[in-house]
Coordinates of C-alpha atoms and ligand atoms in Angstrom, one line a residue:
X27 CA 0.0 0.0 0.0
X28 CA 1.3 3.4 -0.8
X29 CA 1.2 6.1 2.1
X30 CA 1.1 9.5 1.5
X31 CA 2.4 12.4 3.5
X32 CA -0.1 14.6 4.4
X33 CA 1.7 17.9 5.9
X34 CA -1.8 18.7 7.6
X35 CA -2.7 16.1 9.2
X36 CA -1.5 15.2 12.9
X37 CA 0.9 12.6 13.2
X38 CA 1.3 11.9 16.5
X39 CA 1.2 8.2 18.2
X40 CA -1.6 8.2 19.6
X41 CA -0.7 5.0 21.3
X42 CA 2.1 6.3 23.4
X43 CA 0.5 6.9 26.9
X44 CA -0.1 10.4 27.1
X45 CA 1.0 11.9 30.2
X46 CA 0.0 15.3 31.4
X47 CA 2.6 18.2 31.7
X48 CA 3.1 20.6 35.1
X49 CA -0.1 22.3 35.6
X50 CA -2.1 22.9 38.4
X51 CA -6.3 22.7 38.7
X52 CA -8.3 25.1 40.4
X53 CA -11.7 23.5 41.0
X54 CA -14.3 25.7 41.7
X55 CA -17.4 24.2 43.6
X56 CA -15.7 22.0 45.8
X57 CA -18.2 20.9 47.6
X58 CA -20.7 20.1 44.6
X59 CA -21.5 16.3 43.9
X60 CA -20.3 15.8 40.7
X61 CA -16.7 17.2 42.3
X62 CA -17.0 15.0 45.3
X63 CA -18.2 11.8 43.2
X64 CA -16.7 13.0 39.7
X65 CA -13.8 15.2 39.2
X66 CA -12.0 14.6 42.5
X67 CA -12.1 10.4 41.9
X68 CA -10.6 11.2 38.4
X69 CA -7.8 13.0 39.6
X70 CA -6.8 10.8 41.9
X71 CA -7.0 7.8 39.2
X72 CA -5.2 9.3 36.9
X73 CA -2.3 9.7 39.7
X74 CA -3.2 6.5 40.2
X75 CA -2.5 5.7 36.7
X76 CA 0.5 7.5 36.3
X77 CA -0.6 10.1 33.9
X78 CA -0.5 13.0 36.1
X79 CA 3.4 14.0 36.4
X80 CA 4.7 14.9 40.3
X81 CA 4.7 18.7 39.4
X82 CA 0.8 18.3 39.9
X83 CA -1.7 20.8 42.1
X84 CA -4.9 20.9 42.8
X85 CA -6.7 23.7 44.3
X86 CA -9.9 24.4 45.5
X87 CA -12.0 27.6 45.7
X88 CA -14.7 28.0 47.8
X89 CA -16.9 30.2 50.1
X90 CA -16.3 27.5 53.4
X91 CA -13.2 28.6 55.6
X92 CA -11.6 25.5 55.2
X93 CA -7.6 24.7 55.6
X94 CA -5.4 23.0 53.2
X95 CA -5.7 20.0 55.6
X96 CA -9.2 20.1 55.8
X97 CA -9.4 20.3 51.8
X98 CA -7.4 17.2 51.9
X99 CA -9.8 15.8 54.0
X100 CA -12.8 16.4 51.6
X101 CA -10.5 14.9 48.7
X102 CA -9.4 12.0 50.2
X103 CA -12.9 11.4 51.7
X104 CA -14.4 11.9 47.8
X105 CA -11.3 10.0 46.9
X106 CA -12.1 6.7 49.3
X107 CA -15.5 6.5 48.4
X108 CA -15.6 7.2 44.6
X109 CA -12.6 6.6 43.0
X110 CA -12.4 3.7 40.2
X111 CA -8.6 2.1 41.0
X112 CA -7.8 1.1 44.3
X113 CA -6.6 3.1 47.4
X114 CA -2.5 3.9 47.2
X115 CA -0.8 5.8 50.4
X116 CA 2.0 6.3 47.8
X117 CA 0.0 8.4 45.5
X118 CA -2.0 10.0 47.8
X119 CA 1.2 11.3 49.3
X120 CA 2.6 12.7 46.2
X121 CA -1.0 13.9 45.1
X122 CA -2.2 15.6 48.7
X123 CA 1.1 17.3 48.7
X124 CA 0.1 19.5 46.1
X125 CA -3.1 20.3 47.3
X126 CA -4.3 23.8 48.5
X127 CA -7.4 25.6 49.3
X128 CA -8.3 29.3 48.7
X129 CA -11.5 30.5 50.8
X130 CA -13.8 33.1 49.1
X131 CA -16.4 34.4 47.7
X132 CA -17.2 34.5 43.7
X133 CA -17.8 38.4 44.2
X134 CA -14.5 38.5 46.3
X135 CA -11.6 40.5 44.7
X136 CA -9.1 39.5 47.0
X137 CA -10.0 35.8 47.1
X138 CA -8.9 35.9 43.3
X139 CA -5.6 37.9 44.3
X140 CA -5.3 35.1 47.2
X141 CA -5.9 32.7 44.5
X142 CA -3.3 33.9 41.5
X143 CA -0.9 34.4 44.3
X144 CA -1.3 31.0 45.7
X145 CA -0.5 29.8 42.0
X146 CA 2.2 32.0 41.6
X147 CA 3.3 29.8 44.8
X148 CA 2.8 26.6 43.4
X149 CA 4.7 27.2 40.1
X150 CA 7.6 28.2 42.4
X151 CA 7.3 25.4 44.9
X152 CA 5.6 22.7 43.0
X153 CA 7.2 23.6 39.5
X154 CA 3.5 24.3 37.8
X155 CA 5.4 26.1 35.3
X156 CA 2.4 28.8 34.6
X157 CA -0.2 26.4 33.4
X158 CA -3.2 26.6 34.9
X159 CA -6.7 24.9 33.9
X160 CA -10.0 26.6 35.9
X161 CA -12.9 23.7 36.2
X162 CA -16.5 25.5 36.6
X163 CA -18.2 23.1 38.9
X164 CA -20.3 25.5 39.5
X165 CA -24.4 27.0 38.6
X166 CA -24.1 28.2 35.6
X167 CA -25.0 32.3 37.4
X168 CA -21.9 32.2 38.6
X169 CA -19.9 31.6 35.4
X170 CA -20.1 34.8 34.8
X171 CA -18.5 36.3 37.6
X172 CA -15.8 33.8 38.3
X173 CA -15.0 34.2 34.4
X174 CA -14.4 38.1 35.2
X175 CA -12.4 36.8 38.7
X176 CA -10.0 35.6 36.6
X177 CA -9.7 38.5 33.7
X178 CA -9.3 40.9 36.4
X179 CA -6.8 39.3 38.4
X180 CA -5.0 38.0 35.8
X181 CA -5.1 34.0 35.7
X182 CA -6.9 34.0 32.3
X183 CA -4.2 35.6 30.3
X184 CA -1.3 32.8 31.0
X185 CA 2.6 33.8 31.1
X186 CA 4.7 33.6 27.9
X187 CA 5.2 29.7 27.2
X188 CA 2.0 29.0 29.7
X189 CA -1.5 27.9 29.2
X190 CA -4.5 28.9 30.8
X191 CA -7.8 26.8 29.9
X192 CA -11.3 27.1 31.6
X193 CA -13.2 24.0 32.0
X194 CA -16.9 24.5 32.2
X195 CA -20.0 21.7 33.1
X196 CA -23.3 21.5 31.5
X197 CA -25.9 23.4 31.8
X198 CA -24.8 25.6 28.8
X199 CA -27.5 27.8 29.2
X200 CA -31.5 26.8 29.3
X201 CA -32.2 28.1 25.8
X202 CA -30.3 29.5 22.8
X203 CA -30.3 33.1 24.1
X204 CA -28.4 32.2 27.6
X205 CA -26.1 29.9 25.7
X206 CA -25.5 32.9 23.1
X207 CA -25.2 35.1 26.3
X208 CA -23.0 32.3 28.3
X209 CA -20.5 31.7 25.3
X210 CA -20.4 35.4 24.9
X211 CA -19.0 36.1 28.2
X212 CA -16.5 33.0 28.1
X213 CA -15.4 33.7 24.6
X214 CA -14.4 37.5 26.0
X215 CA -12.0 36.3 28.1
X216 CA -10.5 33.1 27.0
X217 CA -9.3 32.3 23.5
X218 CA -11.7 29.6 21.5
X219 CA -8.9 26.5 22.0
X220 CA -8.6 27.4 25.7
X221 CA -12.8 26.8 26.2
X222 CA -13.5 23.2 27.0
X223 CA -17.2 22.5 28.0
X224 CA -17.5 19.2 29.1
X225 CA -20.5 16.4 27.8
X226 CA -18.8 13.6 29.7
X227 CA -20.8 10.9 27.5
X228 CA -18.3 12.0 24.6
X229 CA -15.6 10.6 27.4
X230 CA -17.3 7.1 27.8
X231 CA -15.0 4.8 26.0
X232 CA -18.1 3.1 23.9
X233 CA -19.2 6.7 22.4
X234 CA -15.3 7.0 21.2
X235 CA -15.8 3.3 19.8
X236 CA -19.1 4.2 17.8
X237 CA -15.8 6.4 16.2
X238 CA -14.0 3.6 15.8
X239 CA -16.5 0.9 15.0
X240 CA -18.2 3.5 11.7
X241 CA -14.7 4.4 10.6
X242 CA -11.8 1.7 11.0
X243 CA -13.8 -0.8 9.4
X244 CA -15.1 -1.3 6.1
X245 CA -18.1 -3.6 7.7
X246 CA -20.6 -0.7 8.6
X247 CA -20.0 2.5 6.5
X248 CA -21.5 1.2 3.5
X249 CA -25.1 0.2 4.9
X250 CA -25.1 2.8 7.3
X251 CA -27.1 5.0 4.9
X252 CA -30.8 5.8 4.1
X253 CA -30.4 2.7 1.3
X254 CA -30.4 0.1 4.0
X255 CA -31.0 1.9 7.6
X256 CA -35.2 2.5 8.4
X257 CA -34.6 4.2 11.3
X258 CA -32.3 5.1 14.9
X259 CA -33.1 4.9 18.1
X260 CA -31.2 6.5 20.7
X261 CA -32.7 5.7 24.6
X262 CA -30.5 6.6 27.6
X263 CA -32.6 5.4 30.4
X264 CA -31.7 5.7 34.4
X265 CA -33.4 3.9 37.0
X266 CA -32.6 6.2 39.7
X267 CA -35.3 9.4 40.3
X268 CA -33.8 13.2 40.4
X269 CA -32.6 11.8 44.1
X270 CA -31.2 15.4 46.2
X271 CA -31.1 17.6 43.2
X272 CA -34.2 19.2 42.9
X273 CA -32.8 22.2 43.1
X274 CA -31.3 21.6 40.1
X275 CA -33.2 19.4 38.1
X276 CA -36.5 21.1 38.5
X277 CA -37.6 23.4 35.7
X278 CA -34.8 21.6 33.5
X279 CA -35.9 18.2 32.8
X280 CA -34.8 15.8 30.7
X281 CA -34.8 17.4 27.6
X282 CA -32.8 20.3 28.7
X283 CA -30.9 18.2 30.9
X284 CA -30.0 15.1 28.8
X285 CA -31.6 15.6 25.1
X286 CA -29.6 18.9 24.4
X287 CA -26.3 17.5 25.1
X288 CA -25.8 13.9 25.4
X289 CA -28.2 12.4 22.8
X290 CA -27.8 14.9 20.1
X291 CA -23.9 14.7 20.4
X292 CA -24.5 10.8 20.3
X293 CA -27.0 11.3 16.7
X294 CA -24.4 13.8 15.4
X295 CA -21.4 10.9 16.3
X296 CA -23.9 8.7 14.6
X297 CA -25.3 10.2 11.8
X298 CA -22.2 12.4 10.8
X299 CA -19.4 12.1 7.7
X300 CA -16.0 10.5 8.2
X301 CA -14.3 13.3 9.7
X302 CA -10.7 14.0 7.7
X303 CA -9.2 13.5 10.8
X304 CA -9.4 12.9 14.3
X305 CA -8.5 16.6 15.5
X306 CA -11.5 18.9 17.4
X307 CA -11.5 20.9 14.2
X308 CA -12.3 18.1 11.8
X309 CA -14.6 16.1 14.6
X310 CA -16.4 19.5 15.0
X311 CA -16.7 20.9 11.4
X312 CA -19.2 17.0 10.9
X313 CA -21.1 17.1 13.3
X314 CA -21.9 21.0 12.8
X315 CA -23.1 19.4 9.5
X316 CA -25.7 17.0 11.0
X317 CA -26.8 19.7 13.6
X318 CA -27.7 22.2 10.6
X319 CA -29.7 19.8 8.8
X320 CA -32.0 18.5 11.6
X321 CA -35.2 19.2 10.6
X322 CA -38.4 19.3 13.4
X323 CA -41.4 17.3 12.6
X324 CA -44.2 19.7 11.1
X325 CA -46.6 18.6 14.4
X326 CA -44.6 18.8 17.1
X327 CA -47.5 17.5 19.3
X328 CA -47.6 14.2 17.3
X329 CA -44.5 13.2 17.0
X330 CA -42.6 13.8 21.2
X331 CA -43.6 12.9 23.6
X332 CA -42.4 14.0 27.9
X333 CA -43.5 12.9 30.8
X334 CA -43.2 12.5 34.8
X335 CA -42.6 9.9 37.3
X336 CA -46.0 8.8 39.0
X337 CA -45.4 6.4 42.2
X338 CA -44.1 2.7 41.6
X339 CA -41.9 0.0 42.0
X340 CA -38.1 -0.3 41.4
X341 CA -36.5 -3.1 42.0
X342 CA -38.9 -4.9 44.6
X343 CA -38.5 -1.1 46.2
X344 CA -41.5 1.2 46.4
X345 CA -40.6 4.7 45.1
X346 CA -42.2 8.2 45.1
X347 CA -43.7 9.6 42.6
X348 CA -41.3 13.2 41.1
X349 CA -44.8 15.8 42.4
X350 CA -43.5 13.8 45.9
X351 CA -39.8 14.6 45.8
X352 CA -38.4 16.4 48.7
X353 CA -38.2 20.4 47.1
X354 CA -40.4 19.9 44.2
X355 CA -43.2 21.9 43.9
X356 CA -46.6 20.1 43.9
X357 CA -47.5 21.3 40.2
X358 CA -44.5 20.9 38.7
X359 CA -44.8 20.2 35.3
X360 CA -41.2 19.7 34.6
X361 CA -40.7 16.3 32.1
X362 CA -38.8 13.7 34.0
X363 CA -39.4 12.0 30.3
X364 CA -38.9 13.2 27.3
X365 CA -39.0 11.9 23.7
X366 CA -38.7 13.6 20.4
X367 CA -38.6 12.6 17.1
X368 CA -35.8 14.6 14.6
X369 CA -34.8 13.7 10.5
X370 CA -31.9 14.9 9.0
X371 CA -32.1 16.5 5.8
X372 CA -28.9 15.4 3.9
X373 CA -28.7 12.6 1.1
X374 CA -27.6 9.9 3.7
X375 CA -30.5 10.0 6.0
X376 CA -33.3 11.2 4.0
X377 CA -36.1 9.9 5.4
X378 CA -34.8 8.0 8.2
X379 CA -35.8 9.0 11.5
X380 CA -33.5 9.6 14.2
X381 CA -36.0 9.1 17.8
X382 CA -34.0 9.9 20.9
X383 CA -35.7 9.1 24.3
X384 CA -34.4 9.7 28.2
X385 CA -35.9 9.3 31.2
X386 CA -35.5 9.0 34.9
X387 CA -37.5 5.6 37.2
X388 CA -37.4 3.5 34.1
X389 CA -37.1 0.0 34.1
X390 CA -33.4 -0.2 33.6
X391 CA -30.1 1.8 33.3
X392 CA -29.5 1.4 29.9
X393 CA -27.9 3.5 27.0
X394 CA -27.6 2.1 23.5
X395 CA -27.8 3.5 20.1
X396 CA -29.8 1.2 17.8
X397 CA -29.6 1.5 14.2
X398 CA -32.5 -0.7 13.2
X399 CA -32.3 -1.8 9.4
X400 CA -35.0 -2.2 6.5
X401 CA -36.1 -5.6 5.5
X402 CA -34.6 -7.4 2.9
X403 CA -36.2 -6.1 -0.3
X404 CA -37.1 -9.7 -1.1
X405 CA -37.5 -13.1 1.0
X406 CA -37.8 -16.6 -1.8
X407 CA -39.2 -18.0 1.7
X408 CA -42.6 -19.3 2.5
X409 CA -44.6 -16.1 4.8
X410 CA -45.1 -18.8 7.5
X411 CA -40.7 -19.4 7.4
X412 CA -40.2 -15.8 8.0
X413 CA -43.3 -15.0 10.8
X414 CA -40.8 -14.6 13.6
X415 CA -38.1 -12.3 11.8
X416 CA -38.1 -8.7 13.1
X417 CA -35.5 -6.4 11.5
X418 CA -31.9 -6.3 11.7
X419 CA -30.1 -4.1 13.8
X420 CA -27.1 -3.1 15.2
X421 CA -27.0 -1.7 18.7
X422 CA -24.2 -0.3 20.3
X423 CA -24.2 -0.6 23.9
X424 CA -23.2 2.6 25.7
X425 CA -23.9 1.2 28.9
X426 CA -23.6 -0.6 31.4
X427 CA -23.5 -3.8 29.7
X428 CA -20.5 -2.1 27.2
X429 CA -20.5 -3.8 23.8
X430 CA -22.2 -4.1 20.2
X431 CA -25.3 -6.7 19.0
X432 CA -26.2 -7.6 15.9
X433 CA -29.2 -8.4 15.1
X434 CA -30.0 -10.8 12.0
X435 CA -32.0 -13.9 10.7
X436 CA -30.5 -17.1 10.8
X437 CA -32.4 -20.5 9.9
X438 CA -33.7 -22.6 13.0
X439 CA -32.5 -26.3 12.9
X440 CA -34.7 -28.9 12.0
X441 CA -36.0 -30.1 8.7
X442 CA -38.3 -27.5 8.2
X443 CA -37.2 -23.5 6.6
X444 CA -37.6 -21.3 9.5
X445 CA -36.4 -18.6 10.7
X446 CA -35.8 -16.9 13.5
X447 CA -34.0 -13.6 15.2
X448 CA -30.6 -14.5 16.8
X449 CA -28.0 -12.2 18.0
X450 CA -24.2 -11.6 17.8
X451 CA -22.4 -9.9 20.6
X452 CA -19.2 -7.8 21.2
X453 CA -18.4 -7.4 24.9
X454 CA -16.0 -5.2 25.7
X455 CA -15.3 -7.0 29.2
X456 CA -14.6 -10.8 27.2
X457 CA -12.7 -9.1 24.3
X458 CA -9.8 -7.0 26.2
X459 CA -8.4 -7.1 29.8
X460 CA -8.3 -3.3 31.0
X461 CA -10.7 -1.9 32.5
X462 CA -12.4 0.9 31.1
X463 CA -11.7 4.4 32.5
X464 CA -14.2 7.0 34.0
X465 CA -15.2 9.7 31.2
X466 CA -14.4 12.0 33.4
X467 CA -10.5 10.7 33.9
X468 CA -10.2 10.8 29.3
X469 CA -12.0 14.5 30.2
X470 CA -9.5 15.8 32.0
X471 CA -6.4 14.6 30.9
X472 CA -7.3 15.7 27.5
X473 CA -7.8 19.1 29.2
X474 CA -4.7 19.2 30.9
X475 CA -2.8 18.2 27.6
X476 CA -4.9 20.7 25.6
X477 CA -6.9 17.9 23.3
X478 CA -10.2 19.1 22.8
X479 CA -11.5 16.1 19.9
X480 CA -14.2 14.9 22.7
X481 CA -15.0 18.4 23.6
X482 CA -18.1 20.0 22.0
X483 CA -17.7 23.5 20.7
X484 CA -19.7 26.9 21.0
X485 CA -21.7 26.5 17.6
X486 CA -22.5 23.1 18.6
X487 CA -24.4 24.2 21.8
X488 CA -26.3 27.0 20.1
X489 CA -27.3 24.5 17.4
X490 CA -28.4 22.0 19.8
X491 CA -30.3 24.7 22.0
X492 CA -31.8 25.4 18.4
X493 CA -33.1 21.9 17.9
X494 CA -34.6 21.8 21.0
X495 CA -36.2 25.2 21.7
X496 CA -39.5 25.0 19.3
X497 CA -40.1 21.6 20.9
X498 CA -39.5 23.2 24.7
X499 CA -42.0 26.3 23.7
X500 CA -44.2 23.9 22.3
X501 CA -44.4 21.7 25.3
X502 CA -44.6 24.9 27.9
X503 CA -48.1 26.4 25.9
X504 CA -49.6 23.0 25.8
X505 CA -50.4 21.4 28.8
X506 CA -48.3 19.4 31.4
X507 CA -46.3 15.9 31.2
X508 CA -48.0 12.8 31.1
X509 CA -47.5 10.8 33.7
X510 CA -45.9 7.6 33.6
X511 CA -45.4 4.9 36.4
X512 CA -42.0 4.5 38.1
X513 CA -40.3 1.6 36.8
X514 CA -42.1 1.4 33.6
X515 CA -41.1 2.7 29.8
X516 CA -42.5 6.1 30.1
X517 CA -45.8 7.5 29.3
X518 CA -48.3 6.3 26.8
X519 CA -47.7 9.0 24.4
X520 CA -44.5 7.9 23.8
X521 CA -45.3 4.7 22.3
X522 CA -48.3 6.1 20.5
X523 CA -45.8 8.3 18.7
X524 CA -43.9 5.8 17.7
X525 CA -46.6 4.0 16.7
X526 CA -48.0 7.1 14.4
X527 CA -45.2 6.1 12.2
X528 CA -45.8 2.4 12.7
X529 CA -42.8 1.9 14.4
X530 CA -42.0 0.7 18.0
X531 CA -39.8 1.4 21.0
X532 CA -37.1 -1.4 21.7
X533 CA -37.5 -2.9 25.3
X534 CA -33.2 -2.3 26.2
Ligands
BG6_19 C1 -25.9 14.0 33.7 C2 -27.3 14.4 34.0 O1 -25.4 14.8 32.7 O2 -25.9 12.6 33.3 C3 -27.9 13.5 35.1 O3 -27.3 15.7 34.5 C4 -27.8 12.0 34.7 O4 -29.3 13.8 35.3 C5 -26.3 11.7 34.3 O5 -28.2 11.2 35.8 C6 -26.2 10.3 33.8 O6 -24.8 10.0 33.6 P1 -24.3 8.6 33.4 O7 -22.9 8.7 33.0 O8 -24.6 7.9 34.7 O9 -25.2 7.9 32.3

């Protein structure tokens, strides 16, 4: 085979580990869950792994007057509890030394000055070397402010050889004005590389595999196509209810909270061109392309569907219904469920239907994308052989069960022509030893070394927020959520949509 040089296109071994350079973190909403459960475990893992190098810090910002020891405390506790690789005194050692804690308010001027100088400290002490990444664990009011913290006192505009880079967590607004407003603010201060907002499904190793699986074989790209597909089906259902964040969740909901973000990046990964490369920009400039040709259905009424939680059962467990929830209001008509159905107007998927689904108090945690084909134009078998085949599909297991199925007919043995669904399965536990790592660990390393492929980009969220806003206005004029029973598949209206186009829901 003949290779050719191409001058633009990276060449770097991507199989070499990839170890992170001096830098130091300043986490800002240390006491949040997702930094206790989330960021604080990664960190420590990827000590753990040995991908952070010695000259490592971590700081944390906050309004509690803690110490650096009792910081410590609150990692290691977050650490103990949540982390993914097993406890190491050795790391922690190396890692705790490097951790400080700046007390302050967001409003604060000299909690930032006490902040830069403690960094200042660190690259001296610690040999940071200037780099500093800022991760927004934080409600998205006080991006904002903290984003002008760091403008005035200096940390966003990095010493000569430095990086600075601002890490900031979904919500990216709650329509397309904030997000316009929100990316407006960011953009002001930081340079566009230097901006990575984190959608920590595009970190789960099987969403970087639908990557791999579409474009390093020759298998799938040429029936993944409006020829051969009928239709998608995207679900990412959770068992669990909204648990302690009602504060949070309500007057978001699903849509907002799952539908804008994680499924449409997961159609776009789906549904987009080979990319030239795998580099942000090329990654990006695809699924722009799939964003700007979703096209809503004409009756919006007809064709989503939303709903909330009634009382039920989960797991032999008898749960509340959401209007029950400690801090929700008793007419809440947030969607705890939400389903919508979007086409994409581009010569691939003409007429294939892309329906995305989430929900909380379903019957199982489950995320797969399932690419469910046409029938064979033609079947030289009796109708009676061929009663039990359904279509083929393939369905690529997000999680928790991580792998691929395929779907397909295959003859049932005996002496009579039947047949008869069977399946094929990839398992990513059977098929390699290491264990997968936490999307948040593949987040932030890729932060810290300045890789934003897996990283979706300002136009992206104002296209999504685009998507998604006729079908939010729509559902806010017209009545409230259907209510659907805790442990179930959702509300009725979800399967009568599908049915409208004489389709059905797969049971994950
Ligand atoms: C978050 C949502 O982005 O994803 C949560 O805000 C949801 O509501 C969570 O529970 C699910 O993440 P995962 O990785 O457990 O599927």
């Amino acid at each position: 085979m003949t290779t050719v040089y191409n001058p633009l296109r990276d060449s770097r071994d991507r199989r070499l580990p990839r170890i992170a350079g001096p830098c130091a973190l300043v986490l800002f909403g240390v006491t949040g869950d997702l930094a206790r459960k989330k960021v604080m475990p990664a960190i420590y893992d990827l000590a753990n792994r040995g991908l952070l190098p010695p000259n490592f810090a971590l700081v944390g910002f906050a309004r509690r007057e803690h110490s650096d020891q009792d910081f410590a405390k609150v990692v290691h506790d977050a650490v103990a509890e949540h982390s993914r690789t097993p406890f190491s005194e050795e790391v922690w050692k190396q890692l705790s030394e490097g951790l400080r804690f700046v007390p302050g308010d967001f409003n604060n001027d000299a909690a930032f000055d006490e902040l830069a100088a403690t960094l200042r400290r660190l690259d001296v002490e610690r040999g940071t070397g200037g780099n500093h990444a800022f991760y927004f664990s934080i409600p998205p009011w006080a991006f904002p402010v903290v984003t002008q913290q760091l403008k005035r006192s200096g940390l966003s505009d990095p010493p000569p050889g430095a990086w600075s880079r601002v890490v900031i967590e979904k919500p990216f607004g709650h329509n397309l004005e904030s997000a316009q407003e929100l990316n407006r603010v960011v953009d002001s201060v930081f340079a566009p590389g230097s901006v990575f907002r984190i959608d920590h499904y595009l970190g789960k190793e099987t969403v970087q595999n639908l990557m791999a699986i579409r474009f390093a074989n020759n298998l799938f790209e040429p029936i993944w196509d409006a020829r051969y597909v009928d239709h998608v089906q995207i679900t990412m259902a959770e068992d669990i209810g909204i648990g302690s964040r009602a504060g949070y969740y309500d007057g978001i909901g699903a849509a907002r909270d799952v539908i804008q973000n994680h499924l449409l990046q997961l159609m776009a990964l789906t549904a987009m061109e080979e990319p030239v490369a795998f580099d942000a920009e090329s990654v990006r400039v695809e699924k722009e392309k799939v964003l700007s040709a979703v096209v809503l259905p004409q009756e919006l009424g007809l064709h989503t569907s939303r709903g909330q939680y009634g009382p039920g059962w989960q797991g032999g467990v008898k749960v509340k219904g959401y209007l029950q929830e400690a801090g929700i209001p008793k007419d809440s008509k947030t969607d705890t469920f939400a389903a919508i159905r979007l086409d994409i107007d581009t010569r691939r998927w003409a007429g294939v239907p892309f329906y995305l689904r989430t929900g909380k108090r379903l019957g199982r945690r489950v995320t797969e994308i399932a690419v469910v084909f046409k029938r064979a134009p033609h079947l030289p078998f009796a109708d009676s052989a061929v009663e039990e085949l359904g279509q083929n599909a393939i369905v690529l297991r997000v999680q928790p069960d991580e792998g691929m199925t395929v779907r397909f007919g295959s003859k049932v043995p005996g002496t009579a022509m039947e047949v008869r669904d069977v399946t094929m399965d990839f398992q990513y536990g059977e098929s390699f030893t290491q264990a997968s790592p936490e999307a948040y660990e593949r987040l932030i390393l890729d932060v810290l070394l300045g890789d934003a492929p897996l990283f979706p980009r300002h136009r992206e969220v104002e296209m999504s927020w685009k998507i998604l806003d006729p079908i939010l206005d729509y559902w806010a004029e017209h009545g409230r959520p259907d209510q659907y029973t805790s442990g179930g598949w959702g509300p009725k209206s979800s399967y009568e949509m599908m049915a409208r186009d004489g389709r059905m829901w797969r049971r994950p």
